[in-house]
Tab-separated table of C-alpha atoms in Angstrom:
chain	number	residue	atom	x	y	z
A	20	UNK	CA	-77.631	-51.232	-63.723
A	21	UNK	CA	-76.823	-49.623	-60.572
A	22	UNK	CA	-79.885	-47.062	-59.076
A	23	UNK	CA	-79.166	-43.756	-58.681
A	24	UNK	CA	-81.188	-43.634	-55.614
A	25	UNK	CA	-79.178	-47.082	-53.879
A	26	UNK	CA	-76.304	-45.591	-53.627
A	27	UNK	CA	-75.934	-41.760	-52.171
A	28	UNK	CA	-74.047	-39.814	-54.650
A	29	UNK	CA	-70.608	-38.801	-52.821
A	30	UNK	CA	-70.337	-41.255	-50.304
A	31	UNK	CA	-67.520	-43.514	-50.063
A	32	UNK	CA	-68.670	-47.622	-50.853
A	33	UNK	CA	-67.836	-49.555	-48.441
A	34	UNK	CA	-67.666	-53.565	-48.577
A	35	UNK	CA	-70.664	-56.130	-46.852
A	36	UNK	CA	-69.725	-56.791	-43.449
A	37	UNK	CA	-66.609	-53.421	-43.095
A	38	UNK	CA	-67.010	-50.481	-41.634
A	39	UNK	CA	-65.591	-47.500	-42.685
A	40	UNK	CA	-63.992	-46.517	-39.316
A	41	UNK	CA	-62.762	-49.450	-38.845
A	42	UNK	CA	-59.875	-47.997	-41.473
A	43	UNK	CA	-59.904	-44.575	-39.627
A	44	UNK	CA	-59.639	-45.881	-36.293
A	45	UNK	CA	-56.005	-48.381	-38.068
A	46	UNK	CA	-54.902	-45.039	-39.409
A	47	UNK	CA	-55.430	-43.276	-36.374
A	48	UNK	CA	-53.531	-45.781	-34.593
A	49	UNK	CA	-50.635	-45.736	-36.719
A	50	UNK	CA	-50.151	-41.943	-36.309
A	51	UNK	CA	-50.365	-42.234	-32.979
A	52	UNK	CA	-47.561	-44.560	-32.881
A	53	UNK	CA	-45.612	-42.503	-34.769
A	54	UNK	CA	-46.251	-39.619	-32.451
A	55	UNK	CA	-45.204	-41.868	-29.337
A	56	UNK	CA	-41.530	-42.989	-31.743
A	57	UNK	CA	-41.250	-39.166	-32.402
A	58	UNK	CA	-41.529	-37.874	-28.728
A	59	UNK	CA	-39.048	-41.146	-27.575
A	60	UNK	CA	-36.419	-39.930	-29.993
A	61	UNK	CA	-36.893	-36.602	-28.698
A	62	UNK	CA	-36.742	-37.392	-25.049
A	63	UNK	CA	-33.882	-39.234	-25.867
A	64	UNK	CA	-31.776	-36.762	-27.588
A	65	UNK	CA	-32.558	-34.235	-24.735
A	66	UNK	CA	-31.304	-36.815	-22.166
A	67	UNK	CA	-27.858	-37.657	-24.368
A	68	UNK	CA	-27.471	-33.577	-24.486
A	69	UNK	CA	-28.528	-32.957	-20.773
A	70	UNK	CA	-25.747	-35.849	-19.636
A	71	UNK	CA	-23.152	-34.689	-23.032
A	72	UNK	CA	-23.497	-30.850	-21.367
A	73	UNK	CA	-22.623	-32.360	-17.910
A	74	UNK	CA	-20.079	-34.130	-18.523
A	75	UNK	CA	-18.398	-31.632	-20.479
A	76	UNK	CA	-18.725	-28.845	-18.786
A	77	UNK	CA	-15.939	-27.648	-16.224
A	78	UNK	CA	-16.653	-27.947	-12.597
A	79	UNK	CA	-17.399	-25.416	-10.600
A	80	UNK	CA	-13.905	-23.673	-9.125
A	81	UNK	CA	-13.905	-24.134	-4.961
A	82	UNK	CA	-14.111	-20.753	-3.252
A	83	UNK	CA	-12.388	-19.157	-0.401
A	84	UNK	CA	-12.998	-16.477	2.112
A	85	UNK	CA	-10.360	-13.715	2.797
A	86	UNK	CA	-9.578	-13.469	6.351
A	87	UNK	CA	-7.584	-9.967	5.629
A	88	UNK	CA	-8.896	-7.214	7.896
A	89	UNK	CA	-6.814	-4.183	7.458
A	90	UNK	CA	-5.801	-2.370	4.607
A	91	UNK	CA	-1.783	-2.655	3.561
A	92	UNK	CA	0.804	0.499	4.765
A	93	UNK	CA	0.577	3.503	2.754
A	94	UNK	CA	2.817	6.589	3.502
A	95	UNK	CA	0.866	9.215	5.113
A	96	UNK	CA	3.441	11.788	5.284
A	97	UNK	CA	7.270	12.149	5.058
A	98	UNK	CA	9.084	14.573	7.994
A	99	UNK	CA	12.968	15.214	7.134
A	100	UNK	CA	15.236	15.866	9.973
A	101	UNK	CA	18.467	17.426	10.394
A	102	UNK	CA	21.311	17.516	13.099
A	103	UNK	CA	22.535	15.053	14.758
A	104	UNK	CA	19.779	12.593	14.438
A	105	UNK	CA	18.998	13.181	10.710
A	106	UNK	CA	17.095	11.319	7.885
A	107	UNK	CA	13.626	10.681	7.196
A	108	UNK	CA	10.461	10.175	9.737
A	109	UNK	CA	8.003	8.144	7.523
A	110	UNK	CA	4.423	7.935	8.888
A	111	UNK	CA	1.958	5.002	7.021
A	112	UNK	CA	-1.265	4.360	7.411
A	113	UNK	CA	-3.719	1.452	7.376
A	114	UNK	CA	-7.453	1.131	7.954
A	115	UNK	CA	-10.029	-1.394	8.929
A	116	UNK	CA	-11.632	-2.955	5.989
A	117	UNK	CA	-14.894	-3.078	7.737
A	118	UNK	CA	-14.164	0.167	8.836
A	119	UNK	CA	-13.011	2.571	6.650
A	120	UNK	CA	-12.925	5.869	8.492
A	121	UNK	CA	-10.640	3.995	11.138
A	122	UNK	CA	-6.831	4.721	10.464
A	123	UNK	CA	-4.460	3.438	12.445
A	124	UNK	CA	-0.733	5.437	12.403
A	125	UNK	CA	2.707	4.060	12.122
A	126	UNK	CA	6.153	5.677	12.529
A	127	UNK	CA	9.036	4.224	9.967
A	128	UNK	CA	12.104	5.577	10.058
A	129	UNK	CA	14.602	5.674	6.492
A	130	UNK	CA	18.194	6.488	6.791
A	131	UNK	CA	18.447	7.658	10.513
A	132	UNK	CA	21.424	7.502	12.597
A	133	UNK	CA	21.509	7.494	16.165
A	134	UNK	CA	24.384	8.905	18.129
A	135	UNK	CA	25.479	6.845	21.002
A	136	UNK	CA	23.210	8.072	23.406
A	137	UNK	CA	21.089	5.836	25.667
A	138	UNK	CA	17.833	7.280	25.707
A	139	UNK	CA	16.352	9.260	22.520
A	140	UNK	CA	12.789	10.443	22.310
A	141	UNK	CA	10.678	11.615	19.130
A	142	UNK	CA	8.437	14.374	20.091
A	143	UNK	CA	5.615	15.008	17.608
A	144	UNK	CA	4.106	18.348	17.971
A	145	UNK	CA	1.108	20.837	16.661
A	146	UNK	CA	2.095	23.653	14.623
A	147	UNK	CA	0.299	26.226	17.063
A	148	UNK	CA	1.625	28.134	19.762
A	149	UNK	CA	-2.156	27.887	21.410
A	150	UNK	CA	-1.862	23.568	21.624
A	151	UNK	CA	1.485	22.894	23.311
A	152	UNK	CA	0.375	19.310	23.315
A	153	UNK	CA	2.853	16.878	22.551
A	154	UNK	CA	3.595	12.872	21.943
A	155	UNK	CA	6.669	11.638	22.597
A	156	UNK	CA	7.989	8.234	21.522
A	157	UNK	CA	10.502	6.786	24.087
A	158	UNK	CA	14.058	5.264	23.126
A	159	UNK	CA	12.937	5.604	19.873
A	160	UNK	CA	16.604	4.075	18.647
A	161	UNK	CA	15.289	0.528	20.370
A	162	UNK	CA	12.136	-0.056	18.397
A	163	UNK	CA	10.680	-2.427	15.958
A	164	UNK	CA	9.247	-0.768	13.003
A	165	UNK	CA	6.793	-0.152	11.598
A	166	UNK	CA	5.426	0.855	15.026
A	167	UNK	CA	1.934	2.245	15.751
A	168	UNK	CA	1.495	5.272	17.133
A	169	UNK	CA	-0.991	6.212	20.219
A	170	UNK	CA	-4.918	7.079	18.723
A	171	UNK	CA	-4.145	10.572	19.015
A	172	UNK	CA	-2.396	11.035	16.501
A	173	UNK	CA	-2.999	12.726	13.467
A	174	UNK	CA	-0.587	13.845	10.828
A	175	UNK	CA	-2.518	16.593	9.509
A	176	UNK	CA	-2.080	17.950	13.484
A	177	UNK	CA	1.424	17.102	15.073
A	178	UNK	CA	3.402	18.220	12.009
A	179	UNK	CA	6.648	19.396	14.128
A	180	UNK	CA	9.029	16.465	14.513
A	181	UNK	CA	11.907	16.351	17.325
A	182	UNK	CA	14.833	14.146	18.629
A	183	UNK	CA	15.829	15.083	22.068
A	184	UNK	CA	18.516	12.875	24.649
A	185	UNK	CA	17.780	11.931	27.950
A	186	UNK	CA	18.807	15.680	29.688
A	187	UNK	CA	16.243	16.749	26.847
A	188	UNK	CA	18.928	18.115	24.515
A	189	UNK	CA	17.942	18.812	20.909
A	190	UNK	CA	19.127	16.033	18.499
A	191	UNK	CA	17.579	16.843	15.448
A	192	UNK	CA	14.382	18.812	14.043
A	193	UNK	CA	12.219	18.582	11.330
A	194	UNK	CA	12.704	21.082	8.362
A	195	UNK	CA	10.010	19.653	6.051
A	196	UNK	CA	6.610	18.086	5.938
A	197	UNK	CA	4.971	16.378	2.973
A	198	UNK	CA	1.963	15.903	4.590
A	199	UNK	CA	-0.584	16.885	2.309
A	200	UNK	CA	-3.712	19.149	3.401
A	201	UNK	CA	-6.633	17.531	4.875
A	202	UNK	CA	-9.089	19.678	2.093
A	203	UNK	CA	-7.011	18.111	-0.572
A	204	UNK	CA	-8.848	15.551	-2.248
A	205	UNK	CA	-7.825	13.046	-4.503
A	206	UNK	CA	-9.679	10.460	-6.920
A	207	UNK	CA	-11.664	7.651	-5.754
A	208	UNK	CA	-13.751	5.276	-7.719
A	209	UNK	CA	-16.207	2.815	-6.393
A	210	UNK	CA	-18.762	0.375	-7.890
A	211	UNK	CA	-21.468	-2.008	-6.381
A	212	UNK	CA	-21.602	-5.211	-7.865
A	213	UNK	CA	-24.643	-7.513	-9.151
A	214	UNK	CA	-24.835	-10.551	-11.475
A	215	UNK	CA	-26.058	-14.127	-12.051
A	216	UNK	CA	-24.195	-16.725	-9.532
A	217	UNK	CA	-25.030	-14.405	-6.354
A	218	UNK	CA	-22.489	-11.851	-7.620
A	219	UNK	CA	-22.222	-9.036	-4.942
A	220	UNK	CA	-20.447	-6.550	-2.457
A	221	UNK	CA	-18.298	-3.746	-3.599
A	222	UNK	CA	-14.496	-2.566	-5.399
A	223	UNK	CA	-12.827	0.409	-4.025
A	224	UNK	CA	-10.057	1.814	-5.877
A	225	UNK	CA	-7.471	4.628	-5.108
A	226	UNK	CA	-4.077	5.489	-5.794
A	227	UNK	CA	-1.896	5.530	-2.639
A	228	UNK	CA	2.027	6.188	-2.221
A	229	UNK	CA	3.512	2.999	-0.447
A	230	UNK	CA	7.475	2.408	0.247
A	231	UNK	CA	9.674	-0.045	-1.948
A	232	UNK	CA	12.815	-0.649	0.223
A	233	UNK	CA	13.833	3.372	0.431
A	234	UNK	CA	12.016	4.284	-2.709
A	235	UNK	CA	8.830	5.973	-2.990
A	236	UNK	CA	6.221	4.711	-5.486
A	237	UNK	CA	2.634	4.967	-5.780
A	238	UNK	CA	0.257	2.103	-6.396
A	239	UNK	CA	-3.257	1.481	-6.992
A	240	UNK	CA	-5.129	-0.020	-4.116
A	241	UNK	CA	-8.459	-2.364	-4.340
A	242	UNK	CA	-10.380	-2.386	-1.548
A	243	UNK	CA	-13.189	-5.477	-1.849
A	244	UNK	CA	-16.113	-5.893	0.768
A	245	UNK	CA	-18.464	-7.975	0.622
A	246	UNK	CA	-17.580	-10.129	-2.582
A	247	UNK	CA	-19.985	-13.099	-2.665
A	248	UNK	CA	-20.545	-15.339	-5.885
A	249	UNK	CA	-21.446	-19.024	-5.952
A	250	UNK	CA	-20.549	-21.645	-7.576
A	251	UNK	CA	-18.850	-21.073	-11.338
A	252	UNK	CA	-16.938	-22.672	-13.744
A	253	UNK	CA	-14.608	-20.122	-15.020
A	254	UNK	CA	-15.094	-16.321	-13.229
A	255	UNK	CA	-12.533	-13.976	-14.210
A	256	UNK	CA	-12.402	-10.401	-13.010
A	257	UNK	CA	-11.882	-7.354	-15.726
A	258	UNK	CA	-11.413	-3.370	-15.772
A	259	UNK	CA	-13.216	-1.690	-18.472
A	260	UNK	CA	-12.982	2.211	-19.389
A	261	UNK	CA	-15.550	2.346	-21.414
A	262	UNK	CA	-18.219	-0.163	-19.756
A	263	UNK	CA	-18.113	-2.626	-22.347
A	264	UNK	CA	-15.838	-6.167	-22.590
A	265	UNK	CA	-13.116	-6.172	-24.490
A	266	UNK	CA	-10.892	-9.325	-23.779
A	267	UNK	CA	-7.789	-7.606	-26.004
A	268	UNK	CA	-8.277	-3.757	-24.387
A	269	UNK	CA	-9.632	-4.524	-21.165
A	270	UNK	CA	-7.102	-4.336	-18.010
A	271	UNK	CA	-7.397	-8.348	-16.823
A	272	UNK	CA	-7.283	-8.559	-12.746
A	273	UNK	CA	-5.777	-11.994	-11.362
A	274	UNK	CA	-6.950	-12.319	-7.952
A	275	UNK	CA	-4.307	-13.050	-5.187
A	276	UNK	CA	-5.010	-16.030	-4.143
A	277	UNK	CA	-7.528	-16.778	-6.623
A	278	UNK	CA	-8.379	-20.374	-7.836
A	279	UNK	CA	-6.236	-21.621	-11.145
A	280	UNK	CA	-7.571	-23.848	-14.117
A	281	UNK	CA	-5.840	-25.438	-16.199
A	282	UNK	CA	-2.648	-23.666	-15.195
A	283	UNK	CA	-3.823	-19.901	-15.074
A	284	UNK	CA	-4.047	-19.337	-11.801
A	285	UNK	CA	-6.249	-15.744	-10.177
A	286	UNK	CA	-10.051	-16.594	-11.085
A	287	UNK	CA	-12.745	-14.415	-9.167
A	288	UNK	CA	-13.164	-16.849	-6.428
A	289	UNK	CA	-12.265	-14.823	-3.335
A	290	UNK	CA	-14.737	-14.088	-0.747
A	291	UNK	CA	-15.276	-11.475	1.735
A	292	UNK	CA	-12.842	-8.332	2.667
A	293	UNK	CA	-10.011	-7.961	1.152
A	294	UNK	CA	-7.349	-5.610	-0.678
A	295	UNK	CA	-4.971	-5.917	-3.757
A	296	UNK	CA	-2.477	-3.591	-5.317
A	297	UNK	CA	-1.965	-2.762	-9.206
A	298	UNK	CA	1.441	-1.531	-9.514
A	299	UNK	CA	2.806	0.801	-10.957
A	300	UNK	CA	-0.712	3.043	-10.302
A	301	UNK	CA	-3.106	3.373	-12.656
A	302	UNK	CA	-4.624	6.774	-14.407
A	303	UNK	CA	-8.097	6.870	-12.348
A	304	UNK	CA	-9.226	9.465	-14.594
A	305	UNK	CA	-9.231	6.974	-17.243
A	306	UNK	CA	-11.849	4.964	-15.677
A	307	UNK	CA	-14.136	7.520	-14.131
A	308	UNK	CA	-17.134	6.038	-16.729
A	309	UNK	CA	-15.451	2.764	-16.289
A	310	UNK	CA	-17.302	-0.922	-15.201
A	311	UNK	CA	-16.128	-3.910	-13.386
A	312	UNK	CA	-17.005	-6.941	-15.198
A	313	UNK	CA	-16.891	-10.684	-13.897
A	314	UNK	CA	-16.178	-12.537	-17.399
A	315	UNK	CA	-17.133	-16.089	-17.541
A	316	UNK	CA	-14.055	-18.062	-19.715
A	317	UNK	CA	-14.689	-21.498	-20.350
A	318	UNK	CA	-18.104	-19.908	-21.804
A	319	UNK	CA	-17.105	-16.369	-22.916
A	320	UNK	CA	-20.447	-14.690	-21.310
A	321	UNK	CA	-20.612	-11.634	-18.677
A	322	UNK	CA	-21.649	-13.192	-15.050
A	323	UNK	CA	-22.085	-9.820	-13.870
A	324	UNK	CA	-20.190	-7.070	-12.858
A	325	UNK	CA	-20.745	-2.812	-11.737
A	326	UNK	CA	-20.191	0.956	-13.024
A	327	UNK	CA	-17.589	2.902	-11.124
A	328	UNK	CA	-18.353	6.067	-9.912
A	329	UNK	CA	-16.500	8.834	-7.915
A	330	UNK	CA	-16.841	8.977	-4.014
């Protein structure tokens, strides 16, 4: 019989000559094993997704800089002549994009006939008998148009229009002026832009009349400065009213000269200054709580984007 007081009660027996780590120390060994098979399988599945994700995913579209740096023509006023010389005096505007408050003037002229006279001027003068200041544009019948008028001038000023011959007869004289008020103030939404992918600079918008052949039709102008973004595989550009994306309700914006994938061509890869025109206008009021958003396609996430707000 085996002595209670040989063997300690609870203690595990272990063979002559074995010692009991000796089976701790194998199954130690084998779990660490396993451990090492685990974290290879891991590694390895991270490294086929890492190369899958690469060499699925769409390259990043090639960018280009705007070298635009005025704003298009828009009519700043309309001056209707009768007489001899009669028709309509069309004066357009454009500005510097890096420069807003500079405005440059041009004189257009629609349906005006000349008489055969050698030498007719266009006087442009104030509305005051205190300024008799005038401009006068020489053998006006022998320019190219549009053509820019001296720094001057201001249409809100010289509102009095005149077509005179050579001995400084009267040809013709204004009867009406479209030219609207300098206090009058219409709607104009801008928003600053931010984002993933170095989204930045800003979107202008304003609605602007603008000539189509003798027609008169007012567009929607987007003024963009600044517009930086790097590298992306799919940026599109969208108009939101109510500041959230809606791919179905949401106005879509193809950028001129924009890069194209896989056949749809206007992605938000233009950088810089530069303008674009939604025709015919759009309702600004509608967007007045609006957002710009820079939608990401070939992954359907928002890059970025910016809340309009009135100027």
């Amino acid at each position: 019989m085996l002595k209670m007081d040989e063997v300690e009660l609870g203690q595990p027996q272990v063979p002559e000559g074995k010692m009991l780590s000796d089976d701790v120390g194998k199954e130690k060994k084998g779990f660490g094993s396993l451990k090492i098979w685990v974290g290879c399988i891991l590694l390895v599945g991270v490294i086929a997704g890492v190369a899958a994700y690469f060499a699925t995913r769409p390259e990043d579209l090639e960018r280009t800089t705007s070298e635009q740096t005025t704003s298009p023509l828009s009519v700043a006023s309309l001056i209707e002549t009768e007489g001899e010389v009669s028709g309509t005096i069309v004066i357009q505007q454009s500005f510097l994009l890096a420069e807003p408050s500079n405005v440059s003037y041009f004189l257009n002229l629609e349906n005006v006939i000349f008489p055969e006279a050698t030498n007719i001027t266009l006087e442009f003068s104030k509305n005051s008998s205190l300024d008799n200041e005038t401009i006068v544009i020489k053998q006006v019948q022998s320019l190219e148009f549009p053509y820019k008028l001296p720094s001057m001038f201001n249409p809100f000023e010289y509102v009095i229009a005149t077509f005179k011959d050579e001995d400084d007869n009267v040809l013709g004289n204004s009867t009406s002026n479209s030219t609207a008020s300098e206090e009058e103030v219409s709607l104009v939404l801008t928003a600053q832009l931010g984002g993933s992918y170095s989204i930045g600079g800003s979107i202008t918008m304003m609605n602007v009349k603008t000539l189509s052949g003798e027609d008169l039709i007012e567009e929607t102008v987007l003024v963009f400065k600044g517009i930086t973004i790097s590298g992306a595989p799919g940026p599109f550009l969208y108009l939101s009213k109510d500041r959230t994306f809606s791919s179905s309700s949401d106005l879509e914006v193809p950028i001129d000269g924009g890069a194209t994938r896989n056949g749809k061509p206007g992605f938000y890869t233009k950088l810089g200054d530069f303008t674009q025109v939604i025709s015919p206008a759009l309702d600004l009021t509608e967007y007045e709580n609006g957002r710009w958003i820079v939608w990401c396609l070939p992954f359907t996430v928002v890059l970025g984007g910016g809340n309009l707000q009135s100027m």
